[in-house]
Amino acid sequence: MPAPLGSLRAPEPAIAHPTCTHRAPTAAVARIRHPVLLCPKHMKSPFRPSVIVFVLAVSAFVNGASLLGATPPTLSTPPTPSTPLPAPPSAAALTIAPGTDLQALHARGPQVVSFTVDTSPPAPATTATIGDLHAVFALPLAALRDAVTDYNAYPGFVPRVTYSRAERIAHNPVVYHQRLTLSFRVLFFGSDYDYHLQVVAPHPPSADEFIMHYRMTESLDGQLSGVAGSWYLRAVLINGREHTYARYFNRIDFAQDQFGLRLALRNLGANDMRTAMLAFAREAERRQAQRPSLSLTGAGS
């Protein structure tokens, strides 16, 4: 997940020749990064006027490209993880929902535990959507975990994800820095959202359980004031066969109201989460068919 304009450092003051009586240097010349003797009369090699002109031209080109909106950099230098690491957005979503009939849930597909569109969330958000869904899939836990944690592959199989790039920035616990871009195009509503996430897998991988949670660290387009969510996977047996219980929690706080946003969230928000869960399950099935033997560590270890 570009360098803000505020990161451009202020120019260092230029140094005039101590015996020079010439006119003070212009502001443009004073932007040279290294102190030099600016008077051409007293200037010694290699600081000749032609060199200064060349440096100024290159500097103007580079700075102009940045200010005019050149392509932003990718995650070449990801930040260090926050200290302390952010807590999961909902501790209640990191367990099997009370009263769940696993066999019935498997037969029905992803179901809503709760879903809310909040039109009066805490400032600065204007609208928030809070979704909590769960499902049981006829898959080993490792297969589903490998799909969920293959962050760079998201654009290939997760609906609405047009860009995803993640880099590991810590190993114990596992922490990723991820840049994610989502695109929504639904009849009366359309928008893109570009933001950075910190993704945390707080515990070592096991054959029985997996927890991953994430939180937005920066909205690159200013359209979101917060994103937080989690995945909880638990190995379960149904009729003696290995299955995986999956619970997906996601909260998005929107910083700006847009025409059709709330209507789209009410009508399609829960269904979007359901579609995403099914997409991860289908990808896990596809990979399992190609690679029957799954490692314990997985992609997110």
PDB file of C-alpha atoms in Angstrom:
ATOM      1  CA  MET A   1       0.000   0.000   0.000  1.00  0.00           C
ATOM      2  CA  PRO A   2       2.611   6.828  -2.270  1.00  0.00           C
ATOM      3  CA  ALA A   3       4.762   9.243  -0.435  1.00  0.00           C
ATOM      4  CA  PRO A   4       2.663  12.193   0.840  1.00  0.00           C
ATOM      5  CA  LEU A   5       3.485  15.614  -0.416  1.00  0.00           C
ATOM      6  CA  GLY A   6       4.358  16.561   3.150  1.00  0.00           C
ATOM      7  CA  SER A   7       7.354  14.235   2.942  1.00  0.00           C
ATOM      8  CA  LEU A   8       9.156  16.627   0.563  1.00  0.00           C
ATOM      9  CA  ARG A   9      11.920  18.078   2.760  1.00  0.00           C
ATOM     10  CA  ALA A  10      12.419  21.834   3.041  1.00  0.00           C
ATOM     11  CA  PRO A  11      15.451  23.102   1.122  1.00  0.00           C
ATOM     12  CA  GLU A  12      18.656  23.766   3.014  1.00  0.00           C
ATOM     13  CA  PRO A  13      19.838  27.385   2.976  1.00  0.00           C
ATOM     14  CA  ALA A  14      22.349  28.258   0.283  1.00  0.00           C
ATOM     15  CA  ILE A  15      25.738  29.648   1.317  1.00  0.00           C
ATOM     16  CA  ALA A  16      26.814  32.895  -0.296  1.00  0.00           C
ATOM     17  CA  HIS A  17      30.475  33.566  -1.011  1.00  0.00           C
ATOM     18  CA  PRO A  18      31.889  35.441   2.010  1.00  0.00           C
ATOM     19  CA  THR A  19      33.451  38.204  -0.115  1.00  0.00           C
ATOM     20  CA  CYS A  20      30.806  38.339  -2.816  1.00  0.00           C
ATOM     21  CA  THR A  21      28.980  41.649  -3.406  1.00  0.00           C
ATOM     22  CA  HIS A  22      26.715  40.231  -6.063  1.00  0.00           C
ATOM     23  CA  ARG A  23      22.942  40.028  -5.798  1.00  0.00           C
ATOM     24  CA  ALA A  24      21.497  37.397  -3.425  1.00  0.00           C
ATOM     25  CA  PRO A  25      20.573  34.106  -5.100  1.00  0.00           C
ATOM     26  CA  THR A  26      17.047  33.648  -6.321  1.00  0.00           C
ATOM     27  CA  ALA A  27      14.606  31.308  -4.584  1.00  0.00           C
ATOM     28  CA  ALA A  28      14.870  28.839  -7.457  1.00  0.00           C
ATOM     29  CA  VAL A  29      18.647  28.584  -7.106  1.00  0.00           C
ATOM     30  CA  ALA A  30      18.352  28.323  -3.314  1.00  0.00           C
ATOM     31  CA  ARG A  31      16.509  25.026  -3.714  1.00  0.00           C
ATOM     32  CA  ILE A  32      19.734  23.187  -4.531  1.00  0.00           C
ATOM     33  CA  ARG A  33      20.021  20.344  -2.026  1.00  0.00           C
ATOM     34  CA  HIS A  34      23.732  20.767  -1.185  1.00  0.00           C
ATOM     35  CA  PRO A  35      25.299  24.058   0.015  1.00  0.00           C
ATOM     36  CA  VAL A  36      27.499  25.535  -2.711  1.00  0.00           C
ATOM     37  CA  LEU A  37      29.178  28.867  -3.476  1.00  0.00           C
ATOM     38  CA  LEU A  38      26.483  30.439  -5.582  1.00  0.00           C
ATOM     39  CA  CYS A  39      28.344  33.372  -7.038  1.00  0.00           C
ATOM     40  CA  PRO A  40      29.523  32.442 -10.596  1.00  0.00           C
ATOM     41  CA  LYS A  41      32.452  34.845 -10.279  1.00  0.00           C
ATOM     42  CA  HIS A  42      33.903  32.937  -7.317  1.00  0.00           C
ATOM     43  CA  MET A  43      32.636  29.494  -8.210  1.00  0.00           C
ATOM     44  CA  LYS A  44      35.255  26.773  -8.444  1.00  0.00           C
ATOM     45  CA  SER A  45      35.062  23.460 -10.286  1.00  0.00           C
ATOM     46  CA  PRO A  46      33.017  21.279 -10.185  1.00  0.00           C
ATOM     47  CA  PHE A  47      30.288  23.766  -9.209  1.00  0.00           C
ATOM     48  CA  ARG A  48      29.958  25.577 -12.538  1.00  0.00           C
ATOM     49  CA  PRO A  49      26.756  27.326 -13.710  1.00  0.00           C
ATOM     50  CA  SER A  50      26.086  24.601 -16.271  1.00  0.00           C
ATOM     51  CA  VAL A  51      26.129  21.990 -13.509  1.00  0.00           C
ATOM     52  CA  ILE A  52      23.683  24.010 -11.418  1.00  0.00           C
ATOM     53  CA  VAL A  53      21.328  24.436 -14.379  1.00  0.00           C
ATOM     54  CA  PHE A  54      21.410  20.684 -15.007  1.00  0.00           C
ATOM     55  CA  VAL A  55      20.696  19.904 -11.339  1.00  0.00           C
ATOM     56  CA  LEU A  56      17.816  22.368 -11.268  1.00  0.00           C
ATOM     57  CA  ALA A  57      16.327  20.873 -14.434  1.00  0.00           C
ATOM     58  CA  VAL A  58      16.451  17.346 -13.059  1.00  0.00           C
ATOM     59  CA  SER A  59      15.036  18.484  -9.709  1.00  0.00           C
ATOM     60  CA  ALA A  60      12.172  20.318 -11.400  1.00  0.00           C
ATOM     61  CA  PHE A  61      11.362  17.288 -13.522  1.00  0.00           C
ATOM     62  CA  VAL A  62      11.294  14.901 -10.562  1.00  0.00           C
ATOM     63  CA  ASN A  63       9.353  17.210  -8.254  1.00  0.00           C
ATOM     64  CA  GLY A  64       6.980  18.169 -11.046  1.00  0.00           C
ATOM     65  CA  ALA A  65       6.224  14.524 -11.766  1.00  0.00           C
ATOM     66  CA  SER A  66       5.411  13.944  -8.093  1.00  0.00           C
ATOM     67  CA  LEU A  67       3.179  16.985  -7.838  1.00  0.00           C
ATOM     68  CA  LEU A  68       1.344  16.202 -11.053  1.00  0.00           C
ATOM     69  CA  GLY A  69       0.238  12.787  -9.847  1.00  0.00           C
ATOM     70  CA  ALA A  70       2.767  10.314 -11.196  1.00  0.00           C
ATOM     71  CA  THR A  71       2.131   6.627 -10.626  1.00  0.00           C
ATOM     72  CA  PRO A  72       2.378   5.962  -6.865  1.00  0.00           C
ATOM     73  CA  PRO A  73       5.079   3.596  -5.625  1.00  0.00           C
ATOM     74  CA  THR A  74       4.296   0.071  -4.573  1.00  0.00           C
ATOM     75  CA  LEU A  75       5.177  -1.488  -1.227  1.00  0.00           C
ATOM     76  CA  SER A  76       8.946  -1.203  -1.637  1.00  0.00           C
ATOM     77  CA  THR A  77       9.490  -0.010   1.945  1.00  0.00           C
ATOM     78  CA  PRO A  78       6.582  -1.203   4.114  1.00  0.00           C
ATOM     79  CA  PRO A  79       6.273   0.285   7.596  1.00  0.00           C
ATOM     80  CA  THR A  80       7.125  -1.566  10.767  1.00  0.00           C
ATOM     81  CA  PRO A  81       4.143  -3.090  12.593  1.00  0.00           C
ATOM     82  CA  SER A  82       2.272  -0.977  15.108  1.00  0.00           C
ATOM     83  CA  THR A  83       3.273  -1.365  18.749  1.00  0.00           C
ATOM     84  CA  PRO A  84       1.245  -2.721  20.359  1.00  0.00           C
ATOM     85  CA  LEU A  85      -0.462  -4.626  17.564  1.00  0.00           C
ATOM     86  CA  PRO A  86      -4.134  -3.711  17.029  1.00  0.00           C
ATOM     87  CA  ALA A  87      -6.694  -5.879  18.773  1.00  0.00           C
ATOM     88  CA  PRO A  88      -9.273  -7.862  16.789  1.00  0.00           C
ATOM     89  CA  PRO A  89     -12.319  -5.710  15.982  1.00  0.00           C
ATOM     90  CA  SER A  90     -14.722  -8.210  17.575  1.00  0.00           C
ATOM     91  CA  ALA A  91     -13.562 -10.854  20.051  1.00  0.00           C
ATOM     92  CA  ALA A  92     -17.019 -12.448  19.848  1.00  0.00           C
ATOM     93  CA  ALA A  93     -16.429 -13.222  16.160  1.00  0.00           C
ATOM     94  CA  LEU A  94     -13.373 -15.373  16.962  1.00  0.00           C
ATOM     95  CA  THR A  95     -15.344 -18.433  18.023  1.00  0.00           C
ATOM     96  CA  ILE A  96     -18.169 -20.624  16.755  1.00  0.00           C
ATOM     97  CA  ALA A  97     -21.390 -18.626  17.048  1.00  0.00           C
ATOM     98  CA  PRO A  98     -23.478 -19.847  20.021  1.00  0.00           C
ATOM     99  CA  GLY A  99     -26.270 -22.255  19.114  1.00  0.00           C
ATOM    100  CA  THR A 100     -24.812 -23.133  15.703  1.00  0.00           C
ATOM    101  CA  ASP A 101     -26.010 -26.422  14.184  1.00  0.00           C
ATOM    102  CA  LEU A 102     -22.932 -27.265  12.117  1.00  0.00           C
ATOM    103  CA  GLN A 103     -24.626 -29.852   9.913  1.00  0.00           C
ATOM    104  CA  ALA A 104     -27.553 -27.557   9.108  1.00  0.00           C
ATOM    105  CA  LEU A 105     -25.190 -24.654   8.443  1.00  0.00           C
ATOM    106  CA  HIS A 106     -23.195 -26.782   6.010  1.00  0.00           C
ATOM    107  CA  ALA A 107     -26.368 -27.594   4.106  1.00  0.00           C
ATOM    108  CA  ARG A 108     -27.508 -23.960   3.907  1.00  0.00           C
ATOM    109  CA  GLY A 109     -24.272 -22.254   2.905  1.00  0.00           C
ATOM    110  CA  PRO A 110     -23.021 -18.927   4.320  1.00  0.00           C
ATOM    111  CA  GLN A 111     -25.512 -17.350   6.726  1.00  0.00           C
ATOM    112  CA  VAL A 112     -25.745 -13.967   8.422  1.00  0.00           C
ATOM    113  CA  VAL A 113     -24.981 -13.883  12.139  1.00  0.00           C
ATOM    114  CA  SER A 114     -25.608 -10.130  12.127  1.00  0.00           C
ATOM    115  CA  PHE A 115     -25.548  -7.308   9.600  1.00  0.00           C
ATOM    116  CA  THR A 116     -26.092  -3.601  10.252  1.00  0.00           C
ATOM    117  CA  VAL A 117     -25.904  -0.383   8.270  1.00  0.00           C
ATOM    118  CA  ASP A 118     -25.219   2.390  10.783  1.00  0.00           C
ATOM    119  CA  THR A 119     -26.196   5.839   9.488  1.00  0.00           C
ATOM    120  CA  SER A 120     -24.970   7.635  12.644  1.00  0.00           C
ATOM    121  CA  PRO A 121     -21.548   6.136  13.411  1.00  0.00           C
ATOM    122  CA  PRO A 122     -18.922   7.969  15.480  1.00  0.00           C
ATOM    123  CA  ALA A 123     -17.260  10.861  13.640  1.00  0.00           C
ATOM    124  CA  PRO A 124     -15.586  11.251  11.235  1.00  0.00           C
ATOM    125  CA  ALA A 125     -17.490   8.390   9.592  1.00  0.00           C
ATOM    126  CA  THR A 126     -20.816   9.194   7.938  1.00  0.00           C
ATOM    127  CA  THR A 127     -22.005   5.623   7.350  1.00  0.00           C
ATOM    128  CA  ALA A 128     -20.771   2.259   8.589  1.00  0.00           C
ATOM    129  CA  THR A 129     -21.537  -1.308   7.680  1.00  0.00           C
ATOM    130  CA  ILE A 130     -20.891  -4.108  10.183  1.00  0.00           C
ATOM    131  CA  GLY A 131     -21.239  -7.668   8.931  1.00  0.00           C
ATOM    132  CA  ASP A 132     -20.737 -11.044  10.610  1.00  0.00           C
ATOM    133  CA  LEU A 133     -21.294 -14.207   8.547  1.00  0.00           C
ATOM    134  CA  HIS A 134     -20.431 -17.870   9.042  1.00  0.00           C
ATOM    135  CA  ALA A 135     -20.468 -21.113   7.071  1.00  0.00           C
ATOM    136  CA  VAL A 136     -19.272 -24.716   7.125  1.00  0.00           C
ATOM    137  CA  PHE A 137     -17.340 -25.986   4.118  1.00  0.00           C
ATOM    138  CA  ALA A 138     -16.417 -29.565   3.225  1.00  0.00           C
ATOM    139  CA  LEU A 139     -12.738 -28.628   3.152  1.00  0.00           C
ATOM    140  CA  PRO A 140      -9.743 -29.226   5.402  1.00  0.00           C
ATOM    141  CA  LEU A 141      -8.807 -26.161   7.418  1.00  0.00           C
ATOM    142  CA  ALA A 142      -5.394 -25.868   5.736  1.00  0.00           C
ATOM    143  CA  ALA A 143      -6.997 -25.607   2.288  1.00  0.00           C
ATOM    144  CA  LEU A 144      -9.252 -22.712   3.246  1.00  0.00           C
ATOM    145  CA  ARG A 145      -6.522 -21.018   5.272  1.00  0.00           C
ATOM    146  CA  ASP A 146      -4.125 -21.103   2.321  1.00  0.00           C
ATOM    147  CA  ALA A 147      -6.686 -19.295   0.144  1.00  0.00           C
ATOM    148  CA  VAL A 148      -7.526 -16.695   2.811  1.00  0.00           C
ATOM    149  CA  THR A 149      -3.853 -15.868   3.412  1.00  0.00           C
ATOM    150  CA  ASP A 150      -2.730 -15.718  -0.224  1.00  0.00           C
ATOM    151  CA  TYR A 151      -3.194 -11.947  -0.209  1.00  0.00           C
ATOM    152  CA  ASN A 152      -1.374 -11.233  -3.465  1.00  0.00           C
ATOM    153  CA  ALA A 153      -3.683 -13.606  -5.348  1.00  0.00           C
ATOM    154  CA  TYR A 154      -6.931 -11.885  -4.284  1.00  0.00           C
ATOM    155  CA  PRO A 155      -7.570 -10.085  -7.610  1.00  0.00           C
ATOM    156  CA  GLY A 156      -7.694 -13.460  -9.340  1.00  0.00           C
ATOM    157  CA  PHE A 157     -10.627 -14.862  -7.391  1.00  0.00           C
ATOM    158  CA  VAL A 158     -12.114 -12.417  -4.849  1.00  0.00           C
ATOM    159  CA  PRO A 159     -15.018 -10.343  -6.231  1.00  0.00           C
ATOM    160  CA  ARG A 160     -14.490  -6.559  -6.361  1.00  0.00           C
ATOM    161  CA  VAL A 161     -10.764  -6.764  -5.546  1.00  0.00           C
ATOM    162  CA  THR A 162      -8.850  -5.142  -8.410  1.00  0.00           C
ATOM    163  CA  TYR A 163      -5.461  -4.801  -6.701  1.00  0.00           C
ATOM    164  CA  SER A 164      -3.798  -6.465  -3.726  1.00  0.00           C
ATOM    165  CA  ARG A 165      -0.167  -6.418  -2.721  1.00  0.00           C
ATOM    166  CA  ALA A 166       1.117  -7.631   0.650  1.00  0.00           C
ATOM    167  CA  GLU A 167       4.563  -7.867   2.219  1.00  0.00           C
ATOM    168  CA  ARG A 168       5.438  -9.573   5.465  1.00  0.00           C
ATOM    169  CA  ILE A 169       6.881  -7.110   7.982  1.00  0.00           C
ATOM    170  CA  ALA A 170       7.093  -9.350  11.077  1.00  0.00           C
ATOM    171  CA  HIS A 171       7.335 -13.065  11.802  1.00  0.00           C
ATOM    172  CA  ASN A 172       6.348 -13.562  15.454  1.00  0.00           C
ATOM    173  CA  PRO A 173       3.502 -12.922  15.315  1.00  0.00           C
ATOM    174  CA  VAL A 174       3.033 -12.895  11.566  1.00  0.00           C
ATOM    175  CA  VAL A 175       2.190  -9.384  10.330  1.00  0.00           C
ATOM    176  CA  TYR A 176       1.599  -8.241   6.752  1.00  0.00           C
ATOM    177  CA  HIS A 177       1.319  -4.762   5.259  1.00  0.00           C
ATOM    178  CA  GLN A 178      -1.267  -4.900   2.479  1.00  0.00           C
ATOM    179  CA  ARG A 179      -2.456  -2.421  -0.125  1.00  0.00           C
ATOM    180  CA  LEU A 180      -5.958  -3.211  -1.342  1.00  0.00           C
ATOM    181  CA  THR A 181      -8.179  -1.640  -3.996  1.00  0.00           C
ATOM    182  CA  LEU A 182     -11.887  -2.452  -4.235  1.00  0.00           C
ATOM    183  CA  SER A 183     -14.181  -1.498  -7.109  1.00  0.00           C
ATOM    184  CA  PHE A 184     -17.980  -1.345  -6.807  1.00  0.00           C
ATOM    185  CA  ARG A 185     -20.184  -0.960  -9.856  1.00  0.00           C
ATOM    186  CA  VAL A 186     -23.881  -1.640  -9.167  1.00  0.00           C
ATOM    187  CA  LEU A 187     -26.489   0.078 -11.353  1.00  0.00           C
ATOM    188  CA  PHE A 188     -27.035   3.354  -9.491  1.00  0.00           C
ATOM    189  CA  PHE A 189     -23.800   3.272  -7.480  1.00  0.00           C
ATOM    190  CA  GLY A 190     -20.129   3.052  -8.371  1.00  0.00           C
ATOM    191  CA  SER A 191     -16.930   3.800  -6.487  1.00  0.00           C
ATOM    192  CA  ASP A 192     -13.360   2.617  -5.916  1.00  0.00           C
ATOM    193  CA  TYR A 193     -11.596   2.401  -2.554  1.00  0.00           C
ATOM    194  CA  ASP A 194      -7.816   2.309  -2.183  1.00  0.00           C
ATOM    195  CA  TYR A 195      -6.277   1.736   1.248  1.00  0.00           C
ATOM    196  CA  HIS A 196      -3.554   0.118   3.358  1.00  0.00           C
ATOM    197  CA  LEU A 197      -4.146  -2.623   5.917  1.00  0.00           C
ATOM    198  CA  GLN A 198      -2.148  -4.194   8.706  1.00  0.00           C
ATOM    199  CA  VAL A 199      -2.932  -7.919   8.730  1.00  0.00           C
ATOM    200  CA  VAL A 200      -2.107  -9.989  11.810  1.00  0.00           C
ATOM    201  CA  ALA A 201      -2.088 -13.758  12.409  1.00  0.00           C
ATOM    202  CA  PRO A 202      -1.526 -13.701  16.201  1.00  0.00           C
ATOM    203  CA  HIS A 203      -0.976 -17.427  16.777  1.00  0.00           C
ATOM    204  CA  PRO A 204       1.213 -20.089  15.129  1.00  0.00           C
ATOM    205  CA  PRO A 205      -0.708 -22.177  12.570  1.00  0.00           C
ATOM    206  CA  SER A 206      -2.309 -25.364  13.795  1.00  0.00           C
ATOM    207  CA  ALA A 207      -4.417 -28.132  12.312  1.00  0.00           C
ATOM    208  CA  ASP A 208      -7.427 -27.196  14.471  1.00  0.00           C
ATOM    209  CA  GLU A 209      -7.793 -23.417  14.428  1.00  0.00           C
ATOM    210  CA  PHE A 210      -6.728 -20.275  12.593  1.00  0.00           C
ATOM    211  CA  ILE A 211      -7.276 -16.595  13.431  1.00  0.00           C
ATOM    212  CA  MET A 212      -6.457 -13.609  11.248  1.00  0.00           C
ATOM    213  CA  HIS A 213      -7.544 -10.006  11.769  1.00  0.00           C
ATOM    214  CA  TYR A 214      -6.852  -6.763   9.952  1.00  0.00           C
ATOM    215  CA  ARG A 215      -7.244  -3.006  10.341  1.00  0.00           C
ATOM    216  CA  MET A 216      -6.883  -0.076   7.953  1.00  0.00           C
ATOM    217  CA  THR A 217      -3.833   2.116   8.531  1.00  0.00           C
ATOM    218  CA  GLU A 218      -4.398   4.629   5.718  1.00  0.00           C
ATOM    219  CA  SER A 219      -7.080   5.546   3.199  1.00  0.00           C
ATOM    220  CA  LEU A 220      -5.211   6.606   0.070  1.00  0.00           C
ATOM    221  CA  ASP A 221      -8.212   8.332  -1.508  1.00  0.00           C
ATOM    222  CA  GLY A 222      -9.772   9.679   1.700  1.00  0.00           C
ATOM    223  CA  GLN A 223     -13.071   7.885   1.144  1.00  0.00           C
ATOM    224  CA  LEU A 224     -12.838   5.586   4.174  1.00  0.00           C
ATOM    225  CA  SER A 225     -12.297   6.434   7.827  1.00  0.00           C
ATOM    226  CA  GLY A 226     -11.857   2.848   8.955  1.00  0.00           C
ATOM    227  CA  VAL A 227     -11.788  -0.809   7.919  1.00  0.00           C
ATOM    228  CA  ALA A 228     -11.470  -3.693  10.361  1.00  0.00           C
ATOM    229  CA  GLY A 229     -12.263  -7.369  10.151  1.00  0.00           C
ATOM    230  CA  SER A 230     -11.276 -10.936  10.905  1.00  0.00           C
ATOM    231  CA  TRP A 231     -11.395 -14.550   9.794  1.00  0.00           C
ATOM    232  CA  TYR A 232     -11.902 -17.410  12.230  1.00  0.00           C
ATOM    233  CA  LEU A 233     -11.450 -21.000  10.989  1.00  0.00           C
ATOM    234  CA  ARG A 234     -12.105 -24.102  13.068  1.00  0.00           C
ATOM    235  CA  ALA A 235     -11.723 -27.758  12.047  1.00  0.00           C
ATOM    236  CA  VAL A 236     -14.917 -29.727  12.753  1.00  0.00           C
ATOM    237  CA  LEU A 237     -16.189 -33.240  12.008  1.00  0.00           C
ATOM    238  CA  ILE A 238     -19.541 -33.899  10.369  1.00  0.00           C
ATOM    239  CA  ASN A 239     -20.485 -37.555   9.892  1.00  0.00           C
ATOM    240  CA  GLY A 240     -16.857 -38.462  10.485  1.00  0.00           C
ATOM    241  CA  ARG A 241     -15.585 -36.246   7.675  1.00  0.00           C
ATOM    242  CA  GLU A 242     -13.328 -33.218   8.115  1.00  0.00           C
ATOM    243  CA  HIS A 243     -14.989 -29.858   7.520  1.00  0.00           C
ATOM    244  CA  THR A 244     -14.070 -26.271   8.348  1.00  0.00           C
ATOM    245  CA  TYR A 245     -16.232 -23.781  10.193  1.00  0.00           C
ATOM    246  CA  ALA A 246     -15.515 -20.280   8.846  1.00  0.00           C
ATOM    247  CA  ARG A 247     -16.598 -16.983  10.377  1.00  0.00           C
ATOM    248  CA  TYR A 248     -15.994 -13.724   8.526  1.00  0.00           C
ATOM    249  CA  PHE A 249     -16.394 -10.350  10.261  1.00  0.00           C
ATOM    250  CA  ASN A 250     -15.975  -7.035   8.440  1.00  0.00           C
ATOM    251  CA  ARG A 251     -16.632  -3.407   9.367  1.00  0.00           C
ATOM    252  CA  ILE A 252     -16.236  -0.487   6.970  1.00  0.00           C
ATOM    253  CA  ASP A 253     -16.595   3.158   8.031  1.00  0.00           C
ATOM    254  CA  PHE A 254     -17.190   5.510   5.121  1.00  0.00           C
ATOM    255  CA  ALA A 255     -15.802   9.047   5.363  1.00  0.00           C
ATOM    256  CA  GLN A 256     -18.028  10.467   2.632  1.00  0.00           C
ATOM    257  CA  ASP A 257     -21.680  10.050   1.739  1.00  0.00           C
ATOM    258  CA  GLN A 258     -22.258   9.193  -1.903  1.00  0.00           C
ATOM    259  CA  PHE A 259     -25.470   8.975  -3.844  1.00  0.00           C
ATOM    260  CA  GLY A 260     -26.868   5.453  -3.578  1.00  0.00           C
ATOM    261  CA  LEU A 261     -24.291   4.261  -1.007  1.00  0.00           C
ATOM    262  CA  ARG A 262     -26.649   3.450   1.860  1.00  0.00           C
ATOM    263  CA  LEU A 263     -29.215   1.810  -0.392  1.00  0.00           C
ATOM    264  CA  ALA A 264     -26.495  -0.319  -1.984  1.00  0.00           C
ATOM    265  CA  LEU A 265     -25.174  -1.355   1.438  1.00  0.00           C
ATOM    266  CA  ARG A 266     -28.613  -2.332   2.726  1.00  0.00           C
ATOM    267  CA  ASN A 267     -29.505  -4.312  -0.377  1.00  0.00           C
ATOM    268  CA  LEU A 268     -26.148  -5.833  -1.278  1.00  0.00           C
ATOM    269  CA  GLY A 269     -23.780  -5.595   1.688  1.00  0.00           C
ATOM    270  CA  ALA A 270     -24.541  -8.954   3.293  1.00  0.00           C
ATOM    271  CA  ASN A 271     -24.733 -10.653  -0.090  1.00  0.00           C
ATOM    272  CA  ASP A 272     -21.288  -9.282  -0.999  1.00  0.00           C
ATOM    273  CA  MET A 273     -19.812 -10.891   2.118  1.00  0.00           C
ATOM    274  CA  ARG A 274     -21.588 -14.162   1.316  1.00  0.00           C
ATOM    275  CA  THR A 275     -20.223 -14.080  -2.233  1.00  0.00           C
ATOM    276  CA  ALA A 276     -16.712 -13.442  -0.906  1.00  0.00           C
ATOM    277  CA  MET A 277     -16.888 -16.446   1.440  1.00  0.00           C
ATOM    278  CA  LEU A 278     -18.010 -18.684  -1.407  1.00  0.00           C
ATOM    279  CA  ALA A 279     -15.199 -17.345  -3.604  1.00  0.00           C
ATOM    280  CA  PHE A 280     -12.583 -18.323  -1.006  1.00  0.00           C
ATOM    281  CA  ALA A 281     -14.139 -21.781  -0.665  1.00  0.00           C
ATOM    282  CA  ARG A 282     -14.179 -22.333  -4.436  1.00  0.00           C
ATOM    283  CA  GLU A 283     -10.551 -21.240  -4.703  1.00  0.00           C
ATOM    284  CA  ALA A 284      -9.607 -23.613  -1.883  1.00  0.00           C
ATOM    285  CA  GLU A 285     -11.407 -26.462  -3.673  1.00  0.00           C
ATOM    286  CA  ARG A 286      -9.619 -25.667  -6.929  1.00  0.00           C
ATOM    287  CA  ARG A 287      -6.218 -25.653  -5.248  1.00  0.00           C
ATOM    288  CA  GLN A 288      -6.963 -28.819  -3.322  1.00  0.00           C
ATOM    289  CA  ALA A 289      -7.813 -30.616  -6.550  1.00  0.00           C
ATOM    290  CA  GLN A 290      -4.447 -29.586  -7.995  1.00  0.00           C
ATOM    291  CA  ARG A 291      -2.448 -30.175  -4.813  1.00  0.00           C
ATOM    292  CA  PRO A 292      -4.066 -32.831  -2.599  1.00  0.00           C
ATOM    293  CA  SER A 293      -1.312 -32.757   0.025  1.00  0.00           C
ATOM    294  CA  LEU A 294      -1.477 -29.531   2.041  1.00  0.00           C
ATOM    295  CA  SER A 295       1.240 -28.191   4.310  1.00  0.00           C
ATOM    296  CA  LEU A 296       0.519 -27.325   7.912  1.00  0.00           C
ATOM    297  CA  THR A 297       2.176 -23.912   7.748  1.00  0.00           C
ATOM    298  CA  GLY A 298       0.266 -22.477   4.784  1.00  0.00           C
ATOM    299  CA  ALA A 299       0.772 -19.189   2.993  1.00  0.00           C
ATOM    300  CA  GLY A 300       0.125 -16.966   5.982  1.00  0.00           C
ATOM    301  CA  SER A 301       2.628 -18.501   8.398  1.00  0.00           C
TER     302      SER A 301
END
